[in-house]
PDB file of C-alpha atoms in Angstrom:
ATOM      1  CA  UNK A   1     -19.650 -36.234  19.204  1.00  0.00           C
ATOM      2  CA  UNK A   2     -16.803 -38.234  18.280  1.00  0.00           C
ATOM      3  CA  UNK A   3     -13.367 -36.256  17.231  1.00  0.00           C
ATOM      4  CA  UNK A   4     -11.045 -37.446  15.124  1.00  0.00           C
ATOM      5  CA  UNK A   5      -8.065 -37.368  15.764  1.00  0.00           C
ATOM      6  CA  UNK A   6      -6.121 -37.784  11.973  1.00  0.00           C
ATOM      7  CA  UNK A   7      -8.103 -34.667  10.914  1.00  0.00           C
ATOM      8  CA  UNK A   8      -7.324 -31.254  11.062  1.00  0.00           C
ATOM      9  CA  UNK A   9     -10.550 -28.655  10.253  1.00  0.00           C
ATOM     10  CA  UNK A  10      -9.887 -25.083   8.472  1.00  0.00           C
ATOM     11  CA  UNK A  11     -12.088 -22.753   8.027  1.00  0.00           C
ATOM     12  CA  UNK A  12     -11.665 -20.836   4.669  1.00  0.00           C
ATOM     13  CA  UNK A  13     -12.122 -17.279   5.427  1.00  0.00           C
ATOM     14  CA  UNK A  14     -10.191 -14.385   3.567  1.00  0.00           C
ATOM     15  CA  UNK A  15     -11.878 -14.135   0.608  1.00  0.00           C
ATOM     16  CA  UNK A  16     -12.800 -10.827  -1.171  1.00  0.00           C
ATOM     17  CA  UNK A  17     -16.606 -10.589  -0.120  1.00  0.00           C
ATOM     18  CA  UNK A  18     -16.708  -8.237  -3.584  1.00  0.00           C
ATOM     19  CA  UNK A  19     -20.892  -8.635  -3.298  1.00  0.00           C
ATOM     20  CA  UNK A  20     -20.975  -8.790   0.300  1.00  0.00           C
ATOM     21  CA  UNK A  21     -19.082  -4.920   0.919  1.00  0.00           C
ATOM     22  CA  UNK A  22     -17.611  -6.175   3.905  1.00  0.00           C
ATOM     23  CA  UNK A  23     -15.233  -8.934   5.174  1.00  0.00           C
ATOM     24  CA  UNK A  24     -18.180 -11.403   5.566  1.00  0.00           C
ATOM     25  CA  UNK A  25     -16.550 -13.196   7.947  1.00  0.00           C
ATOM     26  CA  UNK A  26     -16.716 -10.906  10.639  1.00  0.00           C
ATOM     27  CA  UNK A  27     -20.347 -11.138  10.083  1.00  0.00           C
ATOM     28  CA  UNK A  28     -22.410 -12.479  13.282  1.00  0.00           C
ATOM     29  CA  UNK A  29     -25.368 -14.542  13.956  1.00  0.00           C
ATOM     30  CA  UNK A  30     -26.887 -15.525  17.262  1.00  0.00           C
ATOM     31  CA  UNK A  31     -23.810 -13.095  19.177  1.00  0.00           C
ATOM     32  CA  UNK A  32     -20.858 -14.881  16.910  1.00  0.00           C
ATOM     33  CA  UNK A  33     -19.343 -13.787  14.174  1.00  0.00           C
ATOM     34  CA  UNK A  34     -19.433 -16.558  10.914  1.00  0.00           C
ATOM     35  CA  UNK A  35     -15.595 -17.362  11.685  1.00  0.00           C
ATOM     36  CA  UNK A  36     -16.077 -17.817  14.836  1.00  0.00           C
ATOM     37  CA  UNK A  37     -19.395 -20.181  14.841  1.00  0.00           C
ATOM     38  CA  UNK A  38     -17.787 -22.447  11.746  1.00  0.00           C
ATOM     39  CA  UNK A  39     -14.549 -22.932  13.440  1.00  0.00           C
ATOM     40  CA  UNK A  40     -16.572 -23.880  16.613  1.00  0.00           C
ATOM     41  CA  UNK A  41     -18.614 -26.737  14.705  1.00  0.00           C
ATOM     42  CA  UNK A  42     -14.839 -27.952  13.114  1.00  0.00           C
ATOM     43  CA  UNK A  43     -13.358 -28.288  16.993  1.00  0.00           C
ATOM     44  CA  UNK A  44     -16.159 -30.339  17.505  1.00  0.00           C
ATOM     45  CA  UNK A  45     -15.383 -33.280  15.185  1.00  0.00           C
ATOM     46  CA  UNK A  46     -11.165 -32.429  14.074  1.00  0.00           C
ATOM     47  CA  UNK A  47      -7.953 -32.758  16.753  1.00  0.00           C
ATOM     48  CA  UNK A  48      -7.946 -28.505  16.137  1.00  0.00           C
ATOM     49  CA  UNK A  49      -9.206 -25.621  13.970  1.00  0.00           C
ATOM     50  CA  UNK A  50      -7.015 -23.266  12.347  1.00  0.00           C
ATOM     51  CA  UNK A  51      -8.388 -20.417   9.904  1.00  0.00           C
ATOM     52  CA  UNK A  52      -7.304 -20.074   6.426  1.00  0.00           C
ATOM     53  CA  UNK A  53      -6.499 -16.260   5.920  1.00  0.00           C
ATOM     54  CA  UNK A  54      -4.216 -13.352   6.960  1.00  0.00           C
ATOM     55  CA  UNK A  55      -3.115 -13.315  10.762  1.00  0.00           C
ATOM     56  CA  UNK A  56      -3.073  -9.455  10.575  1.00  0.00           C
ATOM     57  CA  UNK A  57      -7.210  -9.943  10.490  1.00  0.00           C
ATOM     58  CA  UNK A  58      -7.846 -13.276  11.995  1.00  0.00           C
ATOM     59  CA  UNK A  59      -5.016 -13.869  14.586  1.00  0.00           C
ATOM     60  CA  UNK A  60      -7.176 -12.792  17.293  1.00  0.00           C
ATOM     61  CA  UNK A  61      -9.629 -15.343  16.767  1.00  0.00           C
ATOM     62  CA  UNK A  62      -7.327 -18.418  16.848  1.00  0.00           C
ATOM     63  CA  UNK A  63      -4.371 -20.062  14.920  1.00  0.00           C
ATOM     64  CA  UNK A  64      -3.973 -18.991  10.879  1.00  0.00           C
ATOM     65  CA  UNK A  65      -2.496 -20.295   7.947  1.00  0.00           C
ATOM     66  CA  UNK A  66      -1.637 -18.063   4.882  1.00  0.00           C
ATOM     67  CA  UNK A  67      -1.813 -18.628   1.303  1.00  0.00           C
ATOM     68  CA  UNK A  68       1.267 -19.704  -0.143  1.00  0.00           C
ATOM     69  CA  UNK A  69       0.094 -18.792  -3.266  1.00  0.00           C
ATOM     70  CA  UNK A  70      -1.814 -15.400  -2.866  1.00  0.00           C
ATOM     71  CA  UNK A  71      -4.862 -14.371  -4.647  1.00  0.00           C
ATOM     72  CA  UNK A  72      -5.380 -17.606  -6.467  1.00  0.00           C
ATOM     73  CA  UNK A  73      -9.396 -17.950  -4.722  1.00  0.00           C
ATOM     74  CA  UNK A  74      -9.614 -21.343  -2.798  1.00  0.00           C
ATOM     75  CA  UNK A  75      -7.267 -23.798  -4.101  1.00  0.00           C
ATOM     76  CA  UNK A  76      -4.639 -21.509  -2.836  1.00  0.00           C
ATOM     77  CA  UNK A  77      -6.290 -22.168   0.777  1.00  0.00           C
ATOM     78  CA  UNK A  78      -6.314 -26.036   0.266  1.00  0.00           C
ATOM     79  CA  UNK A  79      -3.025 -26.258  -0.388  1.00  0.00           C
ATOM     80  CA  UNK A  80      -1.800 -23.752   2.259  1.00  0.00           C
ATOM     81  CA  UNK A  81      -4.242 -26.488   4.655  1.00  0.00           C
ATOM     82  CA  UNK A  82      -2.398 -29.087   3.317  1.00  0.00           C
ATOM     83  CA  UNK A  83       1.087 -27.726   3.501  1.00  0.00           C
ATOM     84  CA  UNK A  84       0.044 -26.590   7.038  1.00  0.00           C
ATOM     85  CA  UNK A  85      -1.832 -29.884   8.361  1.00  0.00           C
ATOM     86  CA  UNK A  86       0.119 -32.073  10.763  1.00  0.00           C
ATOM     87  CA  UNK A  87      -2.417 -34.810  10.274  1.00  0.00           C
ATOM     88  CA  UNK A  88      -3.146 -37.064   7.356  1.00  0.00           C
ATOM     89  CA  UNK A  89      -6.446 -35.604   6.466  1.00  0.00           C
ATOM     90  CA  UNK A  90      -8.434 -32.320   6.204  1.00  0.00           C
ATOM     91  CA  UNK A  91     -11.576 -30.672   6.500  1.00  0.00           C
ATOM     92  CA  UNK A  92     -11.889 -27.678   4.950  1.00  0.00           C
ATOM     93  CA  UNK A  93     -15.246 -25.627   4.198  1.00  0.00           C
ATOM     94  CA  UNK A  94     -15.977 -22.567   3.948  1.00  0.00           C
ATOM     95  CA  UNK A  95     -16.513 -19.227   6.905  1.00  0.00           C
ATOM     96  CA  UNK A  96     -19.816 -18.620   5.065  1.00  0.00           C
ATOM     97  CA  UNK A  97     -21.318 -21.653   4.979  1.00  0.00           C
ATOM     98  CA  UNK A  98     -22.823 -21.730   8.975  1.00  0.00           C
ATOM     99  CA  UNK A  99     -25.441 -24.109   8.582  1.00  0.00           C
ATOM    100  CA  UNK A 100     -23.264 -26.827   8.124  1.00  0.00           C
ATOM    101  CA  UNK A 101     -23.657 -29.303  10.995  1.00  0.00           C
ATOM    102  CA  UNK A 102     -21.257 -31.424  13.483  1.00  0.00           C
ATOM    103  CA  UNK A 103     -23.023 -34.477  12.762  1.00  0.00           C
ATOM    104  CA  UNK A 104     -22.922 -33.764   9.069  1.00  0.00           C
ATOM    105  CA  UNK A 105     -18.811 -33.472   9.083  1.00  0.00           C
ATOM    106  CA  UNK A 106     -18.433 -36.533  11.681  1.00  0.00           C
ATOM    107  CA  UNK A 107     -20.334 -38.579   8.864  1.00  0.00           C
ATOM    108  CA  UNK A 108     -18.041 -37.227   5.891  1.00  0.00           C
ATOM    109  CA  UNK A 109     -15.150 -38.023   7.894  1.00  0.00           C
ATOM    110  CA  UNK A 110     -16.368 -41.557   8.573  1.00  0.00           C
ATOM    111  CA  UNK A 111     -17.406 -41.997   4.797  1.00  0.00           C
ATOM    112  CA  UNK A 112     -13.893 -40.591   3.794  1.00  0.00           C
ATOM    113  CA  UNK A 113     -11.858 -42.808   6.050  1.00  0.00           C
ATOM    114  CA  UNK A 114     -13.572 -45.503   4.895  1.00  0.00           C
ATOM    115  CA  UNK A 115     -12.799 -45.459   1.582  1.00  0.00           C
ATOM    116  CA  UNK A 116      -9.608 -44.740  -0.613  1.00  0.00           C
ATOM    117  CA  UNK A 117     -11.012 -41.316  -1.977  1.00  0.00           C
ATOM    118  CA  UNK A 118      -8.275 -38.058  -1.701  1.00  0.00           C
ATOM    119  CA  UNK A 119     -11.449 -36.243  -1.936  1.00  0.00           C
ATOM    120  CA  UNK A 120     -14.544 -36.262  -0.482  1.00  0.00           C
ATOM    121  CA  UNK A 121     -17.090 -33.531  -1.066  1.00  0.00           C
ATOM    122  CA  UNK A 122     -21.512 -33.193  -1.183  1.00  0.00           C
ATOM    123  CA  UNK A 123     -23.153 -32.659  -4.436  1.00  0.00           C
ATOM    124  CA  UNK A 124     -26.137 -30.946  -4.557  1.00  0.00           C
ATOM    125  CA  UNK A 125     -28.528 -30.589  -7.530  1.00  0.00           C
ATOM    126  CA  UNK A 126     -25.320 -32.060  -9.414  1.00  0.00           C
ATOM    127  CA  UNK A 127     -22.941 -29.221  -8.587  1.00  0.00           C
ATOM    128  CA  UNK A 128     -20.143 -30.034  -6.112  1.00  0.00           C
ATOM    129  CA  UNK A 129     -19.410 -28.016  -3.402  1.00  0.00           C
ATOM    130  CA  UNK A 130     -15.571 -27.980  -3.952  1.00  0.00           C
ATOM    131  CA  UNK A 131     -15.208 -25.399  -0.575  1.00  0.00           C
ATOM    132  CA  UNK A 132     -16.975 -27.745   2.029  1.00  0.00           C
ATOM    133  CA  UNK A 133     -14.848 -31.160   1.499  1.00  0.00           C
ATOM    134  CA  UNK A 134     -12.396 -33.793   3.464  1.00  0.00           C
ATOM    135  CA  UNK A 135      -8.429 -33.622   1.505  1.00  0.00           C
ATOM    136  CA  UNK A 136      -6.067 -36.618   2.135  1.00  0.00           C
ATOM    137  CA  UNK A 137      -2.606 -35.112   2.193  1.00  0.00           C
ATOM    138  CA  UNK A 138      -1.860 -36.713  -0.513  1.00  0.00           C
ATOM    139  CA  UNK A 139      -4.063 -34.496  -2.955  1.00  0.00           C
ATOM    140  CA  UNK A 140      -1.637 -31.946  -1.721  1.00  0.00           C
ATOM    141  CA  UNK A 141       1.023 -32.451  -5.350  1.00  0.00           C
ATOM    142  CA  UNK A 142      -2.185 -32.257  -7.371  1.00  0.00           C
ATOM    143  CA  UNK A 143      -3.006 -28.814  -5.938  1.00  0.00           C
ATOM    144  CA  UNK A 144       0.445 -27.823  -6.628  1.00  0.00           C
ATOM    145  CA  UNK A 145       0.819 -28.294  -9.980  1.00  0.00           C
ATOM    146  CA  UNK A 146      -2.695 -26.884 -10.584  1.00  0.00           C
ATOM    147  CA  UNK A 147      -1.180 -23.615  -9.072  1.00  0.00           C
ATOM    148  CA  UNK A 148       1.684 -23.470 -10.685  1.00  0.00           C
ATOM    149  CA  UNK A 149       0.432 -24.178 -14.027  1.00  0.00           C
ATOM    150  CA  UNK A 150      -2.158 -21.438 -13.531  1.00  0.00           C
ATOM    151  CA  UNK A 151      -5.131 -23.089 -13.497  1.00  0.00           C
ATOM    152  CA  UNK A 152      -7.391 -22.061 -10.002  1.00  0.00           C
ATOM    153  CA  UNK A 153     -10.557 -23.819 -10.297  1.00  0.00           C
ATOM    154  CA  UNK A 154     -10.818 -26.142  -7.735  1.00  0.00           C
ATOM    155  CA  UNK A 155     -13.436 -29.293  -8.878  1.00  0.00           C
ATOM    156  CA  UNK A 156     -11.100 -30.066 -12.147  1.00  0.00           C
ATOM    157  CA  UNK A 157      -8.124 -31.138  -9.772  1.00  0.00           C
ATOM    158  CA  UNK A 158     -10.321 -33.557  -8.019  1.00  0.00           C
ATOM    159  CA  UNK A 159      -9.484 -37.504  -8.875  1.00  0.00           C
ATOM    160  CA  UNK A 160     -11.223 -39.614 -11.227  1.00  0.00           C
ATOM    161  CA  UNK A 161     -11.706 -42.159  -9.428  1.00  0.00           C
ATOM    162  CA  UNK A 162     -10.111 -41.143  -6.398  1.00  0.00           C
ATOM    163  CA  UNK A 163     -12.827 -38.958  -5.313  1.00  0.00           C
ATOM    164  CA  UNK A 164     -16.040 -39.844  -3.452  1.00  0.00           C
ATOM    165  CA  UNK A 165     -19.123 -37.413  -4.206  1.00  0.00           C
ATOM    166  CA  UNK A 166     -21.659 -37.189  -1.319  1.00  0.00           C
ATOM    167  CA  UNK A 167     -25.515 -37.802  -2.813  1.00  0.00           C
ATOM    168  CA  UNK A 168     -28.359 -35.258  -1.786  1.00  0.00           C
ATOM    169  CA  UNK A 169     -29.953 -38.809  -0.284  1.00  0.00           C
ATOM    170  CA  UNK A 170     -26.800 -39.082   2.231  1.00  0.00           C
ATOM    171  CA  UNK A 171     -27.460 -35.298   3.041  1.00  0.00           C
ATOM    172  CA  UNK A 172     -30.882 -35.667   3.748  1.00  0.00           C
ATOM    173  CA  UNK A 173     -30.746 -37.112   7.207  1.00  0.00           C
ATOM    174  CA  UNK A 174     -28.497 -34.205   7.961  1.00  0.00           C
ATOM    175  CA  UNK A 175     -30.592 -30.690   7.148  1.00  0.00           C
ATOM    176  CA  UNK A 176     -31.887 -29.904   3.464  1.00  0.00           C
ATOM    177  CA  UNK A 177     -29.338 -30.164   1.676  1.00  0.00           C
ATOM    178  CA  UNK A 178     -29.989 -26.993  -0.662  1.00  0.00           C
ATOM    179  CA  UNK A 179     -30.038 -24.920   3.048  1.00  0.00           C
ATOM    180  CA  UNK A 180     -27.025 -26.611   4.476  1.00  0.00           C
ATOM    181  CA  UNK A 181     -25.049 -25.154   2.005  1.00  0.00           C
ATOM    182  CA  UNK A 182     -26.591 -21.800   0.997  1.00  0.00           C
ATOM    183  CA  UNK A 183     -23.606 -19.321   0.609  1.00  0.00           C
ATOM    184  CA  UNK A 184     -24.054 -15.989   1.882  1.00  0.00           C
ATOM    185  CA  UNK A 185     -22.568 -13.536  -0.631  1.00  0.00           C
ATOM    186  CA  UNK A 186     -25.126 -10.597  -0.778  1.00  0.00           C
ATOM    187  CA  UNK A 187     -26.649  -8.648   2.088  1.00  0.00           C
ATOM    188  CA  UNK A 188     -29.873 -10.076   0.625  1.00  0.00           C
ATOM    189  CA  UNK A 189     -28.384 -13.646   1.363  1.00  0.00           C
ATOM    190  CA  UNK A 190     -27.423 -12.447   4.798  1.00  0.00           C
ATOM    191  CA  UNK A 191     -30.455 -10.979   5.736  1.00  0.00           C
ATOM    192  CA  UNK A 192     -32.085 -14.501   4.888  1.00  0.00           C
ATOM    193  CA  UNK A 193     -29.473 -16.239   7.135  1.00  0.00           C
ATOM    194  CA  UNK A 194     -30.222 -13.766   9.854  1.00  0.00           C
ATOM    195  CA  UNK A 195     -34.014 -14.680  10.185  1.00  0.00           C
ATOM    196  CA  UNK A 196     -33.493 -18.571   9.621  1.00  0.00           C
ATOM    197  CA  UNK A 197     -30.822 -18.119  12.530  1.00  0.00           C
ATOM    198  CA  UNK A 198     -33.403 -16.423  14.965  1.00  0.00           C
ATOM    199  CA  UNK A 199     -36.052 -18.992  14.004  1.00  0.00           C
ATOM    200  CA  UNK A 200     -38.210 -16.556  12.205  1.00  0.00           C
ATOM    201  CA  UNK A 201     -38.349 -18.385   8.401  1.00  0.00           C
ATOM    202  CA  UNK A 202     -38.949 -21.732   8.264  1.00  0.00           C
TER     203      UNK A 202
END
C-alpha cells in the first residue's frame, strides 16, 4: 500500500454520540475500539494519523488536535486539521465510519492529486459525504470565514468548481458503496456493524 507522503489523515472523533448514549468512539469491533481501527486504516495510506477531539479523552490513543472553534459539529474539526496539518493535503473521515478501506483512500488521494480540486469527497445516492473527504490546505480560509460568519454546515463551503465528487461507479470496485459508508449512530446501527464485522450478515 503506497503512503503518501503530502497527506496527513485525521480521524474525526469527539462528537456528541446524542443517539448513540455513549462516546461511540470508544466503541470496539473485532478487539479495537472504532478510533483505534480508523486511525489504523489512515497510517496505512497518510505520512501520520492524528485524532480530531479532546486530548483529555483521546491522548492515550495517539496525537490530538482540538477544535479551535468548539461545538461548531465538523467543520470546526476540518479546520482545526487544517490549521494543524504540516502537509499540503488532508484526509479526514469520520471515527464511525470503519468500513472504509485502505485501498479506497489510496485511490481518493490519487484522484485528488491529480486534479486541481480543494475538495474531494464520494457521493452516494446523490448525497455527499462531507465527513469522509481529501482538503487541500488551501480550503482552509473558506472554512474560516464559514465559522466565523456562523454558518456550520459543511457541503455549502465546498468549491464550485473546485471540488471533485466521487461517483457510486468509482466506489464500486472498492465495497458497496451504501455499506462503506453506513454511519453508526444508534445501538441498532451498531449492533448491525457488530455482526457484518464477525462475518455473520452478508
Amino acid at each position: 500500500m503506497q503512503k503518501h507522503h503530502n497527506v496527513t489523515g485525521f480521524v474525526l472523533a469527539g462528537g456528541k454520540s446524542s443517539r448513540m448514549g455513549t462516546d461511540k468512539a470508544f466503541l470496539a469491533l473485532n478487539g479495537r475500539t472504532l478510533v483505534e481501527q480508523v486511525k489504523s486504516v489512515l497510517e496505512q495510506v497518510c505520512r501520520k494519523a492524528l485524532i480530531l477531539g479532546p486530548h483529555r479523552l483521546y491522548g492515550r490513543l495517539g496525537e490530538c488536535c482540538e477544535d479551535v472553534y468548539p461545538d461548531c459539529g465538523p467543520l470546526g474539526g476540518i479546520h482545526a486539521a487544517l490549521l494543524k496539518s504540516a502537509t499540503p493535503y488532508s484526509l479526514i473521515t469520520a471515527v464511525d465510519t470503519p468500513f472504509v478501506s485502505a485501498e479506497f483512500f489510496n485511490y481518493m488521494i490519487d484522484r485528488a492529486l491529480n486534479s486541481s480540486a480543494l475538495v474531494t469527497a464520494p457521493r452516494i445516492g446523490g448525497v455527499v459525504q462531507p465527513a469522509c473527504a481529501l482538503f487541500s490546505r488551501s480550503f482552509l480560509p473558506l472554512a474560516e470565514a464559514a465559522l466565523k460568519s456562523g454558518k456550520y454546515k459543511v457541503e455549502p463551503t465546498f468549491p464550485r468548481g473546485q471540488t471533485l465528487l466521487l461517483t457510486e461507479e468509482d466506489l464500486a470496485q472498492f465495497a458497496k458503496p451504501g455499506e462503506m459508508f453506513e454511519n453508526l449512530n444508534t445501538p441498532e446501527d451498531f449492533e448491525r456493524a457488530q455482526k457484518r464485522a464477525s462475518g455473520r450478515q452478508p
